[in-house]
Amino acid sequence: MDTVITPERIELPPGAVLKLLGGWKDYQVLSQQLGDRSSPRIKYRRGEILLMTPLTQHGRDASLLADIARILLDHLNRIYESFTPITMSLPEISGIEPDFCFYIENCRAVVGKKRIDWESDPPPDLAIEIDVTSYTDVNDFLPYRVPEVWILKSNRLLIYRLQGESYVLTESSYFPNVREIVQQCLQMANEQTTSEVIKWLKNFLHGQQ
């Protein structure tokens, strides 16, 4: 497949990342053109627009990582709201589409909401991104002040927490040993189905009680 960017069509081959110079209005035009399509993904940073077409691995890993987060939250008896797909945007500043977002501490603030106002509503407590094509940058979450960001890159879970005005690599504030759990699940997913991995995790956590 060739790359095509016209007023009528936007087509990128799988795994492609395209960077365009453009402003907020250009980003809005392209976003409206894409509509509810899940691909390509679109991101806005000041002065530039990025388009990316996810690979199959991206979708599988995103689903698995989100399932792990849900199972751990349920295991800890935490209430939460999760969103995907979701577009976070601040006019003239940023537009991003994380793979999954979880509201944990602030879940009551978004119950029943059809639309989130990123200028007045609280940010998600946890955002999850799968980076297969070097499209993801943790600093994209800074304008929203998301407290914790997980980025899965090269089969390694990177956990960032917001400290002051920057993100630092550290441990999760919600899940002890989550990196080891994710690593084990990813290794198992190379030879087993996602459902088998999830079943193993539930049994493993049950045995820890």
C-alpha positions in Angstrom: 0.0 0.0 0.0 1.2 3.5 -0.9 1.0 6.5 1.4 -1.9 8.7 0.2 -2.9 12.0 1.9 -5.6 13.9 0.0 -8.8 15.8 1.0 -10.7 12.6 0.1 -8.3 9.9 1.4 -5.8 9.1 4.1 -4.0 5.8 3.6 -0.8 4.6 5.2 0.8 1.1 5.0 0.9 -0.9 8.2 3.6 0.3 10.6 4.1 3.6 8.8 4.7 6.8 10.8 4.3 10.1 8.9 5.2 13.5 10.3 3.7 16.6 8.8 4.2 20.3 9.5 0.9 21.9 10.5 -1.0 23.8 13.0 -4.0 23.2 15.2 -6.5 23.9 12.4 -4.8 21.4 10.1 -5.0 18.8 12.9 -8.7 19.4 13.3 -9.3 19.0 9.5 -7.4 15.7 9.4 -9.2 14.5 12.6 -12.6 15.2 11.1 -11.6 13.5 7.9 -10.6 10.4 9.8 -13.8 10.4 11.8 -14.3 7.3 13.9 -11.7 5.3 12.0 -9.3 3.4 14.3 -6.5 3.7 11.8 -4.4 5.7 11.1 -3.9 7.2 14.6 -3.3 10.9 14.7 -1.4 13.1 17.2 -0.7 16.8 17.4 2.3 18.5 18.9 2.9 22.2 18.5 3.6 22.8 14.8 3.5 19.2 13.7 1.0 16.4 13.1 1.9 12.7 13.3 0.0 9.8 11.6 0.6 6.2 12.4 -0.9 2.9 11.2 -0.7 0.3 14.0 0.6 -3.2 13.3 -1.3 -6.3 14.4 1.1 -6.7 17.3 0.1 -3.3 18.6 -3.6 -4.2 19.0 -2.9 -7.6 20.6 -0.5 -6.2 23.1 -2.7 -3.2 23.9 -5.6 -5.5 24.6 -3.5 -7.8 26.8 -2.0 -5.0 28.8 -5.4 -3.4 29.5 -6.8 -6.8 30.5 -3.9 -7.2 33.0 -4.7 -3.8 34.5 -8.4 -4.6 34.8 -7.6 -8.0 36.5 -5.2 -6.4 38.9 -7.7 -3.6 39.7 -10.4 -6.2 40.3 -8.0 -8.2 42.5 -7.4 -5.1 44.6 -11.1 -4.5 44.8 -10.7 -1.0 43.2 -13.4 0.7 41.3 -12.5 2.3 37.9 -13.6 3.5 34.5 -11.7 2.6 31.4 -11.8 4.2 27.9 -10.7 3.1 24.5 -10.5 4.6 21.9 -10.2 8.1 23.4 -9.0 11.4 22.1 -7.4 13.8 24.5 -7.0 17.4 23.2 -6.1 20.8 24.4 -6.7 23.5 21.7 -3.5 24.8 20.1 -1.4 22.6 22.4 -1.9 18.9 22.1 -4.0 16.1 20.6 -3.3 12.5 21.4 -5.0 9.1 21.3 -3.7 6.7 24.0 -4.5 3.1 23.6 -6.3 2.9 27.0 -7.0 5.2 29.8 -8.1 4.3 33.3 -9.8 6.5 35.9 -9.1 5.1 39.3 -8.8 7.8 42.0 -11.0 10.1 39.9 -13.4 7.5 38.5 -16.5 9.1 40.2 -15.7 12.3 38.3 -16.4 10.8 34.9 -19.2 8.3 35.6 -21.8 8.6 32.9 -20.0 11.3 31.0 -20.4 11.3 27.2 -17.6 13.8 26.7 -14.6 14.8 28.9 -13.5 18.4 29.0 -9.7 18.2 29.1 -9.4 21.7 30.3 -11.6 21.3 33.4 -12.2 17.6 34.1 -9.5 15.5 35.9 -7.1 13.5 33.7 -7.0 9.7 33.7 -5.0 8.2 36.5 -3.3 5.8 34.2 -2.7 5.9 30.5 -1.4 2.9 28.5 0.5 3.1 25.2 2.0 0.4 23.0 5.1 1.6 21.1 6.0 -0.6 18.2 7.0 2.1 15.7 8.6 4.8 18.0 5.5 6.9 17.7 5.0 7.3 21.5 6.6 9.9 23.7 5.7 10.1 27.4 6.0 13.9 27.3 2.9 13.9 25.1 1.0 13.4 28.4 2.6 16.3 30.2 0.0 18.9 29.1 -2.7 16.7 30.7 -0.7 15.9 33.8 -1.6 12.2 33.7 -0.2 10.8 37.0 1.0 7.4 35.6 1.8 6.3 32.1 2.7 2.8 31.0 4.6 2.4 27.7 5.2 -1.1 26.4 8.3 -0.9 24.1 10.3 -3.9 22.8 8.4 -6.2 25.1 9.5 -4.2 28.1 7.1 -2.3 30.3 8.3 1.2 31.1 6.4 2.8 34.0 6.5 6.6 34.3 5.1 8.7 37.1 4.6 12.5 37.1 6.9 14.2 39.5 6.6 18.0 39.4 7.0 19.0 35.8 8.5 15.8 34.3 8.0 12.1 34.2 10.5 9.7 35.9 10.9 5.9 35.4 9.8 4.2 38.6 7.4 1.6 39.9 3.6 1.7 39.6 1.7 3.5 42.4 -1.2 1.0 42.0 0.3 -2.4 41.3 3.3 -3.9 43.1 5.5 -6.1 40.8 3.4 -5.3 37.8 6.5 -5.3 35.5 7.3 -8.8 36.4 3.7 -9.9 35.9 3.5 -8.2 32.5 6.8 -9.8 31.4 5.5 -13.2 32.4 2.3 -12.7 30.5 4.0 -11.5 27.4 6.3 -14.5 27.4 3.3 -16.8 27.7 1.5 -15.0 25.0 4.2 -16.0 22.5 2.9 -19.6 22.7 -0.6 -19.4 24.1 -3.8 -17.5 23.4 -4.7 -14.3 25.3 -7.5 -16.1 27.0 -5.2 -18.7 28.4 -2.8 -16.0 29.6 -5.6 -14.2 31.3 -6.9 -17.4 33.0 -3.4 -18.1 34.2 -3.1 -14.6 35.7 -6.4 -14.9 37.5 -5.4 -18.3 39.0 -2.0 -16.9 40.0 -3.5 -13.9 41.8 -6.1 -16.2 43.5 -3.2 -18.3 44.8 -1.5 -15.2 46.3 -4.5 -14.5 48.6 
